[in-house]
mmCIF file of C-alpha atoms and ligand atoms in Angstrom:
data_model
loop_
_atom_site.group_PDB
_atom_site.id
_atom_site.type_symbol
_atom_site.label_atom_id
_atom_site.label_comp_id
_atom_site.label_asym_id
_atom_site.label_seq_id
_atom_site.Cartn_x
_atom_site.Cartn_y
_atom_site.Cartn_z
ATOM 1 C CA UNK A 13 26.703 -15.810 5.317
ATOM 2 C CA UNK A 14 25.481 -15.148 1.981
ATOM 3 C CA UNK A 15 21.464 -13.448 2.074
ATOM 4 C CA UNK A 16 19.606 -12.923 -0.321
ATOM 5 C CA UNK A 17 15.984 -10.583 -0.004
ATOM 6 C CA UNK A 18 14.130 -10.507 -2.635
ATOM 7 C CA UNK A 19 11.351 -7.469 -2.789
ATOM 8 C CA UNK A 20 8.623 -6.081 -5.168
ATOM 9 C CA UNK A 21 6.115 -4.081 -4.022
ATOM 10 C CA UNK A 22 5.280 -1.333 -2.652
ATOM 11 C CA UNK A 23 4.537 -3.353 0.965
ATOM 12 C CA UNK A 24 7.096 -4.467 1.153
ATOM 13 C CA UNK A 25 10.015 -2.166 0.880
ATOM 14 C CA UNK A 26 8.707 -0.371 4.139
ATOM 15 C CA UNK A 27 9.210 -3.550 5.943
ATOM 16 C CA UNK A 28 12.083 -4.722 3.530
ATOM 17 C CA UNK A 29 13.836 -1.149 5.328
ATOM 18 C CA UNK A 30 14.647 -1.895 8.968
ATOM 19 C CA UNK A 31 15.546 -5.537 7.993
ATOM 20 C CA UNK A 32 18.570 -4.349 5.269
ATOM 21 C CA UNK A 33 19.586 -1.961 8.352
ATOM 22 C CA UNK A 34 19.480 -4.477 11.110
ATOM 23 C CA UNK A 35 21.787 -6.673 8.435
ATOM 24 C CA UNK A 36 24.301 -4.510 7.601
ATOM 25 C CA UNK A 37 25.574 -4.511 11.085
ATOM 26 C CA UNK A 38 26.511 -7.389 10.896
ATOM 27 C CA UNK A 39 30.231 -7.392 8.067
ATOM 28 C CA UNK A 40 29.435 -11.277 7.797
ATOM 29 C CA UNK A 41 26.352 -11.403 6.402
ATOM 30 C CA UNK A 42 26.690 -10.069 2.456
ATOM 31 C CA UNK A 43 22.773 -9.839 2.000
ATOM 32 C CA UNK A 44 21.964 -9.595 -2.139
ATOM 33 C CA UNK A 45 18.411 -7.372 -2.632
ATOM 34 C CA UNK A 46 16.437 -7.857 -5.389
ATOM 35 C CA UNK A 47 13.111 -6.123 -6.990
ATOM 36 C CA UNK A 48 11.318 -8.493 -8.413
ATOM 37 C CA UNK A 49 10.018 -5.100 -10.302
ATOM 38 C CA UNK A 50 5.875 -6.221 -9.774
ATOM 39 C CA UNK A 51 5.374 -2.261 -8.539
ATOM 40 C CA UNK A 52 7.704 0.119 -11.045
ATOM 41 C CA UNK A 53 5.627 3.508 -10.934
ATOM 42 C CA UNK A 54 7.987 6.045 -9.557
ATOM 43 C CA UNK A 55 5.793 6.713 -6.384
ATOM 44 C CA UNK A 56 4.558 3.096 -6.035
ATOM 45 C CA UNK A 57 8.304 1.756 -5.691
ATOM 46 C CA UNK A 58 11.300 3.945 -6.578
ATOM 47 C CA UNK A 59 10.674 6.774 -4.695
ATOM 48 C CA UNK A 60 10.391 4.142 -1.203
ATOM 49 C CA UNK A 61 13.379 3.409 -1.874
ATOM 50 C CA UNK A 62 15.137 6.700 -1.686
ATOM 51 C CA UNK A 63 13.427 7.956 1.346
ATOM 52 C CA UNK A 64 13.348 4.526 3.566
ATOM 53 C CA UNK A 65 17.673 4.270 2.247
ATOM 54 C CA UNK A 66 17.019 1.334 1.029
ATOM 55 C CA UNK A 67 20.292 0.758 -0.671
ATOM 56 C CA UNK A 68 19.698 0.196 -4.827
ATOM 57 C CA UNK A 69 18.904 -3.930 -5.206
ATOM 58 C CA UNK A 70 21.422 -5.995 -7.076
ATOM 59 C CA UNK A 71 19.004 -6.727 -9.537
ATOM 60 C CA UNK A 72 15.773 -6.037 -10.674
ATOM 61 C CA UNK A 73 13.141 -8.567 -12.523
ATOM 62 C CA UNK A 74 11.406 -6.072 -14.199
ATOM 63 C CA UNK A 75 8.457 -8.289 -14.121
ATOM 64 C CA UNK A 76 5.650 -5.827 -14.103
ATOM 65 C CA UNK A 77 1.882 -6.277 -13.568
ATOM 66 C CA UNK A 78 -0.405 -9.487 -15.188
ATOM 67 C CA UNK A 79 -2.502 -11.457 -13.541
ATOM 68 C CA UNK A 80 -1.375 -13.118 -10.093
ATOM 69 C CA UNK A 81 -0.664 -16.442 -12.352
ATOM 70 C CA UNK A 82 1.556 -14.667 -14.586
ATOM 71 C CA UNK A 83 3.588 -12.399 -12.090
ATOM 72 C CA UNK A 84 4.860 -15.149 -10.111
ATOM 73 C CA UNK A 85 5.354 -17.659 -13.259
ATOM 74 C CA UNK A 86 7.789 -15.396 -14.577
ATOM 75 C CA UNK A 87 8.947 -13.639 -11.204
ATOM 76 C CA UNK A 88 9.908 -17.609 -10.822
ATOM 77 C CA UNK A 89 12.001 -17.892 -14.526
ATOM 78 C CA UNK A 90 13.957 -15.581 -13.734
ATOM 79 C CA UNK A 91 14.664 -15.840 -9.888
ATOM 80 C CA UNK A 92 15.702 -20.070 -10.732
ATOM 81 C CA UNK A 93 18.455 -19.484 -12.521
ATOM 82 C CA UNK A 94 19.568 -16.394 -10.497
ATOM 83 C CA UNK A 95 19.143 -18.357 -6.953
ATOM 84 C CA UNK A 96 21.048 -21.218 -9.138
ATOM 85 C CA UNK A 97 24.381 -19.142 -9.757
ATOM 86 C CA UNK A 98 24.899 -17.489 -6.612
ATOM 87 C CA UNK A 99 23.570 -20.270 -3.953
ATOM 88 C CA UNK A 100 22.494 -18.172 -0.953
ATOM 89 C CA UNK A 101 22.746 -19.040 2.488
ATOM 90 C CA UNK A 102 19.651 -17.793 3.165
ATOM 91 C CA UNK A 103 16.516 -16.330 1.000
ATOM 92 C CA UNK A 104 14.511 -13.809 3.285
ATOM 93 C CA UNK A 105 11.033 -12.502 1.978
ATOM 94 C CA UNK A 106 8.527 -10.096 3.526
ATOM 95 C CA UNK A 107 4.225 -9.872 3.619
ATOM 96 C CA UNK A 108 2.209 -11.405 1.410
ATOM 97 C CA UNK A 109 2.465 -10.704 -2.568
ATOM 98 C CA UNK A 110 2.623 -13.115 -5.388
ATOM 99 C CA UNK A 111 6.590 -11.283 -5.068
ATOM 100 C CA UNK A 112 7.040 -13.636 -1.717
ATOM 101 C CA UNK A 113 5.518 -16.918 -2.733
ATOM 102 C CA UNK A 114 7.505 -16.853 -5.666
ATOM 103 C CA UNK A 115 10.914 -16.404 -4.474
ATOM 104 C CA UNK A 116 9.905 -18.922 -1.503
ATOM 105 C CA UNK A 117 9.034 -21.379 -3.378
ATOM 106 C CA UNK A 118 11.854 -21.103 -6.146
ATOM 107 C CA UNK A 119 14.501 -21.050 -3.041
ATOM 108 C CA UNK A 120 12.523 -24.122 -1.281
ATOM 109 C CA UNK A 121 12.500 -25.978 -4.593
ATOM 110 C CA UNK A 122 16.847 -25.212 -5.168
ATOM 111 C CA UNK A 123 17.751 -26.272 -1.323
ATOM 112 C CA UNK A 124 17.918 -22.829 -0.058
ATOM 113 C CA UNK A 125 15.947 -22.305 3.735
ATOM 114 C CA UNK A 126 13.799 -20.105 3.879
ATOM 115 C CA UNK A 127 12.771 -16.701 5.850
ATOM 116 C CA UNK A 128 9.881 -15.062 6.101
ATOM 117 C CA UNK A 129 9.217 -11.789 7.578
ATOM 118 C CA UNK A 130 6.056 -10.994 9.418
ATOM 119 C CA UNK A 131 4.454 -14.793 9.472
ATOM 120 C CA UNK A 132 1.063 -16.061 10.330
ATOM 121 C CA UNK A 133 -0.537 -13.822 9.734
ATOM 122 C CA UNK A 134 -4.594 -14.849 8.780
ATOM 123 C CA UNK A 135 -7.102 -13.671 7.812
ATOM 124 C CA UNK A 136 -9.486 -17.349 7.115
ATOM 125 C CA UNK A 137 -10.409 -15.808 4.227
ATOM 126 C CA UNK A 138 -9.475 -17.708 0.505
ATOM 127 C CA UNK A 139 -11.000 -15.334 -1.819
ATOM 128 C CA UNK A 140 -8.043 -13.023 -0.500
ATOM 129 C CA UNK A 141 -4.522 -14.023 -3.102
ATOM 130 C CA UNK A 142 -2.280 -12.016 -0.377
ATOM 131 C CA UNK A 143 -4.257 -16.156 1.932
ATOM 132 C CA UNK A 144 -3.116 -17.977 -0.535
ATOM 133 C CA UNK A 145 0.259 -16.328 -0.706
ATOM 134 C CA UNK A 146 0.507 -16.337 3.211
ATOM 135 C CA UNK A 147 -0.389 -20.159 3.005
ATOM 136 C CA UNK A 148 1.754 -21.297 1.048
ATOM 137 C CA UNK A 149 4.673 -19.859 1.887
ATOM 138 C CA UNK A 150 5.153 -19.980 6.059
ATOM 139 C CA UNK A 151 4.176 -23.908 5.012
ATOM 140 C CA UNK A 152 7.643 -23.640 3.566
ATOM 141 C CA UNK A 153 9.732 -21.463 5.180
ATOM 142 C CA UNK A 154 12.122 -22.671 8.263
ATOM 143 C CA UNK A 155 12.799 -19.252 10.319
ATOM 144 C CA UNK A 156 8.561 -17.768 10.613
ATOM 145 C CA UNK A 157 9.256 -14.242 12.379
ATOM 146 C CA UNK A 158 5.834 -12.905 13.889
ATOM 147 C CA UNK A 159 4.894 -9.932 14.796
ATOM 148 C CA UNK A 160 2.035 -10.816 16.948
ATOM 149 C CA UNK A 161 0.346 -13.628 19.460
ATOM 150 C CA UNK A 162 -2.035 -14.996 17.031
ATOM 151 C CA UNK A 163 0.044 -15.260 14.057
ATOM 152 C CA UNK A 164 2.286 -17.993 16.703
ATOM 153 C CA UNK A 165 -0.913 -19.772 16.756
ATOM 154 C CA UNK A 166 -1.920 -19.838 13.164
ATOM 155 C CA UNK A 167 1.551 -21.054 12.982
ATOM 156 C CA UNK A 168 0.712 -23.812 15.755
ATOM 157 C CA UNK A 169 -2.495 -25.005 14.403
ATOM 158 C CA UNK A 170 -0.977 -25.447 11.259
ATOM 159 C CA UNK A 171 1.716 -27.568 12.747
ATOM 160 C CA UNK A 172 4.450 -25.430 12.448
ATOM 161 C CA UNK A 173 7.670 -26.427 15.044
ATOM 162 C CA UNK A 174 7.391 -24.320 17.959
ATOM 163 C CA UNK A 175 11.324 -23.671 17.291
ATOM 164 C CA UNK A 176 10.381 -22.139 13.656
ATOM 165 C CA UNK A 177 9.078 -19.822 14.817
ATOM 166 C CA UNK A 178 10.493 -15.566 16.410
ATOM 167 C CA UNK A 179 7.536 -13.993 17.961
ATOM 168 C CA UNK A 180 10.163 -10.291 16.938
ATOM 169 C CA UNK A 181 7.892 -8.136 16.266
ATOM 170 C CA UNK A 182 6.517 -5.324 13.676
ATOM 171 C CA UNK A 183 9.135 -4.635 11.215
ATOM 172 C CA UNK A 184 6.306 -2.095 9.666
ATOM 173 C CA UNK A 185 6.214 -0.096 12.547
ATOM 174 C CA UNK A 186 10.950 0.543 13.185
ATOM 175 C CA UNK A 187 10.012 2.154 10.206
ATOM 176 C CA UNK A 188 7.862 4.127 11.726
ATOM 177 C CA UNK A 189 8.642 4.424 14.636
ATOM 178 C CA UNK A 190 12.808 5.535 12.598
ATOM 179 C CA UNK A 191 10.977 7.736 10.931
ATOM 180 C CA UNK A 192 8.405 9.594 12.106
ATOM 181 C CA UNK A 193 10.566 12.893 12.984
ATOM 182 C CA UNK A 194 11.510 13.418 9.514
ATOM 183 C CA UNK A 195 7.891 12.444 8.630
ATOM 184 C CA UNK A 196 6.470 15.512 10.543
ATOM 185 C CA UNK A 197 8.032 18.132 8.976
ATOM 186 C CA UNK A 198 6.537 16.981 6.024
ATOM 187 C CA UNK A 199 4.287 19.907 4.112
ATOM 188 C CA UNK A 200 1.148 17.851 3.627
ATOM 189 C CA UNK A 201 -1.053 19.713 5.263
ATOM 190 C CA UNK A 202 -0.237 22.852 4.238
ATOM 191 C CA UNK A 203 0.293 21.375 0.530
ATOM 192 C CA UNK A 204 -3.641 19.920 0.500
ATOM 193 C CA UNK A 205 -5.209 23.240 2.299
ATOM 194 C CA UNK A 206 -7.012 20.592 5.364
ATOM 195 C CA UNK A 207 -5.727 21.538 8.828
ATOM 196 C CA UNK A 208 -5.611 18.419 11.673
ATOM 197 C CA UNK A 209 -8.674 16.441 13.028
ATOM 198 C CA UNK A 210 -10.627 17.819 10.039
ATOM 199 C CA UNK A 211 -10.324 15.666 7.580
ATOM 200 C CA UNK A 212 -10.624 11.885 6.330
ATOM 201 C CA UNK A 213 -8.195 9.076 5.097
ATOM 202 C CA UNK A 214 -8.983 6.379 2.360
ATOM 203 C CA UNK A 215 -7.194 3.696 0.691
ATOM 204 C CA UNK A 216 -8.889 0.903 -1.252
ATOM 205 C CA UNK A 217 -7.181 -1.061 -3.626
ATOM 206 C CA UNK A 218 -8.094 -5.232 -2.669
ATOM 207 C CA UNK A 219 -9.119 -6.925 -5.390
ATOM 208 C CA UNK A 220 -12.387 -7.969 -4.068
ATOM 209 C CA UNK A 221 -13.504 -4.349 -2.474
ATOM 210 C CA UNK A 222 -11.870 -1.754 -6.606
ATOM 211 C CA UNK A 223 -12.483 -4.975 -9.389
ATOM 212 C CA UNK A 224 -16.072 -4.566 -9.061
ATOM 213 C CA UNK A 225 -17.586 -1.899 -9.744
ATOM 214 C CA UNK A 226 -21.116 -2.250 -8.415
ATOM 215 C CA UNK A 227 -18.915 -3.078 -4.653
ATOM 216 C CA UNK A 228 -16.333 0.220 -5.544
ATOM 217 C CA UNK A 229 -20.064 2.742 -6.089
ATOM 218 C CA UNK A 230 -21.656 0.494 -2.647
ATOM 219 C CA UNK A 231 -18.012 1.079 -0.571
ATOM 220 C CA UNK A 232 -18.139 5.117 -2.252
ATOM 221 C CA UNK A 233 -21.781 6.457 -1.878
ATOM 222 C CA UNK A 234 -20.968 4.048 2.916
ATOM 223 C CA UNK A 235 -18.432 6.979 3.319
ATOM 224 C CA UNK A 236 -20.725 9.412 2.250
ATOM 225 C CA UNK A 237 -21.513 10.310 5.475
ATOM 226 C CA UNK A 238 -18.062 10.763 6.624
ATOM 227 C CA UNK A 239 -17.425 13.696 3.217
ATOM 228 C CA UNK A 240 -20.950 15.036 4.564
ATOM 229 C CA UNK A 241 -18.472 16.738 7.504
ATOM 230 C CA UNK A 242 -15.063 16.629 6.815
ATOM 231 C CA UNK A 243 -13.199 16.614 2.998
ATOM 232 C CA UNK A 244 -12.468 13.074 2.140
ATOM 233 C CA UNK A 245 -8.262 12.996 1.308
ATOM 234 C CA UNK A 246 -8.534 9.282 -0.966
ATOM 235 C CA UNK A 247 -4.391 8.674 -2.509
ATOM 236 C CA UNK A 248 -5.655 6.644 -5.480
ATOM 237 C CA UNK A 249 -4.163 3.470 -6.212
ATOM 238 C CA UNK A 250 -3.278 2.058 -10.216
ATOM 239 C CA UNK A 251 -5.489 -0.547 -9.410
ATOM 240 C CA UNK A 252 -8.493 2.249 -7.954
ATOM 241 C CA UNK A 253 -7.722 4.909 -10.504
ATOM 242 C CA UNK A 254 -8.956 2.106 -13.502
ATOM 243 C CA UNK A 255 -12.161 1.564 -12.725
ATOM 244 C CA UNK A 256 -12.729 4.615 -10.652
ATOM 245 C CA UNK A 257 -12.241 5.913 -15.030
ATOM 246 C CA UNK A 258 -14.665 2.910 -14.953
ATOM 247 C CA UNK A 259 -17.262 3.738 -12.657
ATOM 248 C CA UNK A 260 -16.654 8.479 -13.649
ATOM 249 C CA UNK A 261 -16.247 9.540 -9.892
ATOM 250 C CA UNK A 262 -14.237 13.101 -10.136
ATOM 251 C CA UNK A 263 -12.294 14.427 -7.036
ATOM 252 C CA UNK A 264 -14.561 17.194 -6.002
ATOM 253 C CA UNK A 265 -14.429 19.180 -2.910
ATOM 254 C CA UNK A 266 -15.859 16.386 -0.255
ATOM 255 C CA UNK A 267 -13.705 13.677 -1.730
ATOM 256 C CA UNK A 268 -10.112 14.735 -2.882
ATOM 257 C CA UNK A 269 -8.938 12.075 -5.280
ATOM 258 C CA UNK A 270 -4.796 12.068 -5.999
ATOM 259 C CA UNK A 271 -2.444 10.524 -6.516
ATOM 260 C CA UNK A 272 -1.056 7.889 -4.405
ATOM 261 C CA UNK A 273 1.441 10.162 -1.776
ATOM 262 C CA UNK A 274 4.897 8.879 -0.429
ATOM 263 C CA UNK A 275 5.785 7.526 2.618
ATOM 264 C CA UNK A 276 6.679 10.927 4.663
ATOM 265 C CA UNK A 277 4.120 12.791 3.179
ATOM 266 C CA UNK A 278 1.209 10.109 3.712
ATOM 267 C CA UNK A 279 2.649 9.337 7.585
ATOM 268 C CA UNK A 280 2.165 13.105 8.738
ATOM 269 C CA UNK A 281 -1.294 12.804 6.437
ATOM 270 C CA UNK A 282 -2.491 10.066 8.746
ATOM 271 C CA UNK A 283 -0.907 11.406 11.924
ATOM 272 C CA UNK A 284 -3.427 14.482 11.588
ATOM 273 C CA UNK A 285 -6.618 12.587 10.486
ATOM 274 C CA UNK A 286 -9.556 12.334 11.408
ATOM 275 C CA UNK A 287 -9.771 8.866 10.534
ATOM 276 C CA UNK A 288 -8.309 7.008 8.731
ATOM 277 C CA UNK A 289 -10.680 4.246 5.753
ATOM 278 C CA UNK A 290 -8.514 1.255 3.966
ATOM 279 C CA UNK A 291 -8.513 -2.050 3.368
ATOM 280 C CA UNK A 292 -5.118 -2.482 2.982
ATOM 281 C CA UNK A 293 -3.657 -4.422 5.967
ATOM 282 C CA UNK A 294 -0.307 -2.222 6.718
ATOM 283 C CA UNK A 295 -2.115 0.197 7.644
ATOM 284 C CA UNK A 296 -4.234 -0.972 10.345
ATOM 285 C CA UNK A 297 -1.291 -1.681 11.499
ATOM 286 C CA UNK A 298 0.402 2.056 11.398
ATOM 287 C CA UNK A 299 -2.955 3.336 12.525
ATOM 288 C CA UNK A 300 -2.998 1.634 15.819
ATOM 289 C CA UNK A 301 0.589 3.068 16.617
ATOM 290 C CA UNK A 302 -0.500 6.334 15.535
ATOM 291 C CA UNK A 303 -3.325 6.470 17.908
ATOM 292 C CA UNK A 304 -6.073 7.580 14.950
ATOM 293 C CA UNK A 305 -8.999 5.728 14.448
ATOM 294 C CA UNK A 306 -8.730 2.310 12.106
ATOM 295 C CA UNK A 307 -12.009 2.287 10.361
ATOM 296 C CA UNK A 308 -10.609 -1.286 7.917
ATOM 297 C CA UNK A 309 -13.360 -1.497 5.174
ATOM 298 C CA UNK A 310 -13.238 -5.080 4.281
ATOM 299 C CA UNK A 311 -15.081 -8.072 6.957
ATOM 300 C CA UNK A 312 -11.727 -9.690 8.072
ATOM 301 C CA UNK A 313 -8.493 -9.526 9.355
ATOM 302 C CA UNK A 314 -5.561 -11.016 9.627
ATOM 303 C CA UNK A 315 -4.146 -8.391 12.122
ATOM 304 C CA UNK A 316 -6.630 -8.809 15.402
ATOM 305 C CA UNK A 317 -4.097 -7.187 17.472
ATOM 306 C CA UNK A 318 -5.103 -4.165 16.401
ATOM 307 C CA UNK A 319 -8.555 -4.823 17.126
ATOM 308 C CA UNK A 320 -8.350 -5.771 20.573
ATOM 309 C CA UNK A 321 -5.204 -3.503 21.784
ATOM 310 C CA UNK A 322 -5.421 -1.236 18.615
ATOM 311 C CA UNK A 323 -7.844 1.907 17.482
ATOM 312 C CA UNK A 324 -9.014 -0.647 14.120
ATOM 313 C CA UNK A 325 -13.079 -1.396 14.183
ATOM 314 C CA UNK A 326 -13.463 -3.887 11.078
ATOM 315 C CA UNK A 327 -16.868 -2.086 9.080
ATOM 316 C CA UNK A 328 -17.253 -3.809 6.002
ATOM 317 C CA UNK A 329 -18.916 -2.900 2.974
ATOM 318 C CA UNK A 330 -22.116 -1.604 5.139
ATOM 319 C CA UNK A 331 -22.002 2.054 5.132
ATOM 320 C CA UNK A 332 -24.751 1.520 8.312
ATOM 321 C CA UNK A 333 -21.650 0.854 10.211
ATOM 322 C CA UNK A 334 -18.904 3.488 8.659
ATOM 323 C CA UNK A 335 -22.112 5.978 9.859
ATOM 324 C CA UNK A 336 -21.885 4.077 13.189
ATOM 325 C CA UNK A 337 -18.417 4.208 13.154
ATOM 326 C CA UNK A 338 -18.172 7.759 12.191
ATOM 327 C CA UNK A 339 -21.106 8.641 15.072
ATOM 328 C CA UNK A 340 -18.920 6.774 17.661
ATOM 329 C CA UNK A 341 -15.473 8.622 16.706
ATOM 330 C CA UNK A 342 -16.635 12.414 16.348
ATOM 331 C CA UNK A 343 -18.869 11.886 19.911
ATOM 332 C CA UNK A 344 -15.721 10.471 21.385
ATOM 333 C CA UNK A 345 -16.384 7.489 21.949
ATOM 334 C CA UNK A 346 -13.263 5.448 19.389
ATOM 335 C CA UNK A 347 -10.829 3.207 22.410
ATOM 336 C CA UNK A 348 -7.088 4.902 22.394
ATOM 337 C CA UNK A 349 -5.031 2.022 21.613
ATOM 338 C CA UNK A 350 -1.777 0.702 23.212
ATOM 339 C CA UNK A 351 1.213 -0.093 21.605
ATOM 340 C CA UNK A 352 1.214 -4.560 20.707
ATOM 341 C CA UNK A 353 3.892 -6.050 22.365
ATOM 342 C CA UNK A 354 7.161 -5.712 20.611
ATOM 343 C CA UNK A 355 6.757 -2.833 18.004
ATOM 344 C CA UNK A 356 8.402 -1.391 20.032
ATOM 345 C CA UNK A 357 11.376 -0.438 16.444
ATOM 346 C CA UNK A 358 13.471 -3.451 17.527
ATOM 347 C CA UNK A 359 12.342 -5.779 15.260
ATOM 348 C CA UNK A 360 15.050 -5.989 12.430
ATOM 349 C CA UNK A 361 17.276 -6.009 15.382
ATOM 350 C CA UNK A 362 15.871 -9.637 16.649
ATOM 351 C CA UNK A 363 15.596 -10.805 13.260
ATOM 352 C CA UNK A 364 19.027 -9.778 12.430
ATOM 353 C CA UNK A 365 20.316 -11.809 15.537
ATOM 354 C CA UNK A 366 18.098 -15.373 14.941
ATOM 355 C CA UNK A 367 19.887 -15.172 11.016
ATOM 356 C CA UNK A 368 23.320 -14.611 12.284
ATOM 357 C CA UNK A 369 22.891 -16.976 15.220
HETATM 358 C C1 UD1 B 407 0.197 -5.914 -4.895
HETATM 359 C C2 UD1 B 407 -0.281 -6.495 -3.687
HETATM 360 C C3 UD1 B 407 -1.193 -6.465 -2.455
HETATM 361 C C4 UD1 B 407 -0.194 -5.501 -1.930
HETATM 362 C C5 UD1 B 407 -0.617 -4.062 -3.141
HETATM 363 C C6 UD1 B 407 0.226 -2.338 -2.159
HETATM 364 C C7 UD1 B 407 -0.471 -9.206 -4.324
HETATM 365 C C8 UD1 B 407 -1.543 -10.434 -4.764
HETATM 366 N N1 UD1 B 407 -1.102 -7.834 -4.432
HETATM 367 O O1 UD1 B 407 -1.631 -5.217 -5.373
HETATM 368 O O2 UD1 B 407 -0.804 -7.705 -1.934
HETATM 369 O O3 UD1 B 407 -1.296 -5.351 -0.739
HETATM 370 O O4 UD1 B 407 0.186 -4.918 -4.155
HETATM 371 O O5 UD1 B 407 0.310 -2.135 -3.428
HETATM 372 O O6 UD1 B 407 0.654 -9.550 -4.491
HETATM 373 N N2 UD1 B 407 0.025 -0.547 -11.178
HETATM 374 C C9 UD1 B 407 1.145 0.428 -12.392
HETATM 375 N N3 UD1 B 407 2.145 0.603 -11.644
HETATM 376 C C10 UD1 B 407 2.009 -0.050 -11.121
HETATM 377 C C11 UD1 B 407 2.134 -1.496 -9.840
HETATM 378 C C12 UD1 B 407 0.752 -1.609 -10.185
HETATM 379 O O7 UD1 B 407 -0.148 0.534 -12.554
HETATM 380 O O8 UD1 B 407 4.266 0.661 -10.597
HETATM 381 C C13 UD1 B 407 -1.364 -0.913 -12.084
HETATM 382 C C14 UD1 B 407 -1.327 -2.145 -13.015
HETATM 383 O O9 UD1 B 407 -2.843 -2.174 -13.836
HETATM 384 C C15 UD1 B 407 -1.559 -3.421 -12.741
HETATM 385 C C16 UD1 B 407 -1.939 -2.560 -10.976
HETATM 386 O O10 UD1 B 407 -2.113 -1.833 -11.367
HETATM 387 O O11 UD1 B 407 -2.168 -4.689 -13.176
HETATM 388 C C17 UD1 B 407 -2.093 -3.769 -9.539
HETATM 389 O O12 UD1 B 407 -0.322 -3.957 -9.430
HETATM 390 P P1 UD1 B 407 -0.462 -5.362 -8.669
HETATM 391 O O13 UD1 B 407 0.977 -5.844 -8.555
HETATM 392 O O14 UD1 B 407 -1.040 -6.806 -9.805
HETATM 393 O O15 UD1 B 407 -0.996 -5.572 -7.828
HETATM 394 P P2 UD1 B 407 -1.585 -4.758 -6.304
HETATM 395 O O16 UD1 B 407 -3.165 -4.474 -6.648
HETATM 396 O O17 UD1 B 407 -0.808 -3.731 -5.907
#
């Protein structure tokens, strides 16, 4: 069996690592790994391949940055001849980035079955490019691998036949389980001069939060209440860096702007945090498993289990909601959360079994 896996952006790498490792257990499966090059800086891409022991991509398309349309189109133009020449039996995509949709579209139109890992998640907010990527990718996928019950329900509601839906668990958590011990040896807290429980972590990169200077400035004002009590460590995504420079935001003792961290350092930093404030999807899941309070700086989430079972709360962009959440954390009124069903480190094994069968 010939399988081609396509990845492009930082969260994809965390998700594909366990799937490739699980598929490697089956000698009859020949896997080709294509990196679209959507992310290309070493701290957004290469470093993750090394740390997570992902095989070197067989092909890197080097598409780089650009508008949603340009990025998606460039990936499609380059993948079409590749798929035509190699005729894989299955194309596997993960997550919800532009590379995910581009690869799924080309495969479907070439008549190649598509497997989508992390299928069925919906924020019901089509202003997010990811939501459009999710809906379209799922609608042309033959294998929909889901992480939580809401994913199964969303797909069923959209008319996806039950036979295509496979509830397997969460591959991002497979990676966390596998590397947690290694991450615990990271010296990141010492390096930053912080102690466990006495700092917060912030990440921001959604276009809806960072592209408009007024929105971003409002968000930063909202987290002041946390900064007053503990230093906030802010590894800055490249998209956000440009906007912070424009706003004239500079690093301070209270708001520590640092470069994006590698996987192991970031896991360890989150593990010791009093809370994590984020607009990322994956971080809502990781904090749930780490048992760390998560304040999601968005009005919706496509990962509702992190709220119903885990440690996540939606605070939107609202300063008073952030302040109320921070009070609850300091007063010990935050749920410890439980581990969602099948987030047990074995999702990729289940995926590989389905694919091989
Ligand atoms: C992309 C995904 C988003 C995901 C995020 C994770 C889409 C639509 N968005 O958003 O779902 O959560 O990745 O990080 O696919 N840049 C660099 N170096 C890099 C990559 C990007 O400097 O290695 C800069 C460029 O200026 C670029 C900007 O970051 O224009 C945004 O990159 P892009 O890939 O367009 O989207 P992300 O915001 O990273």
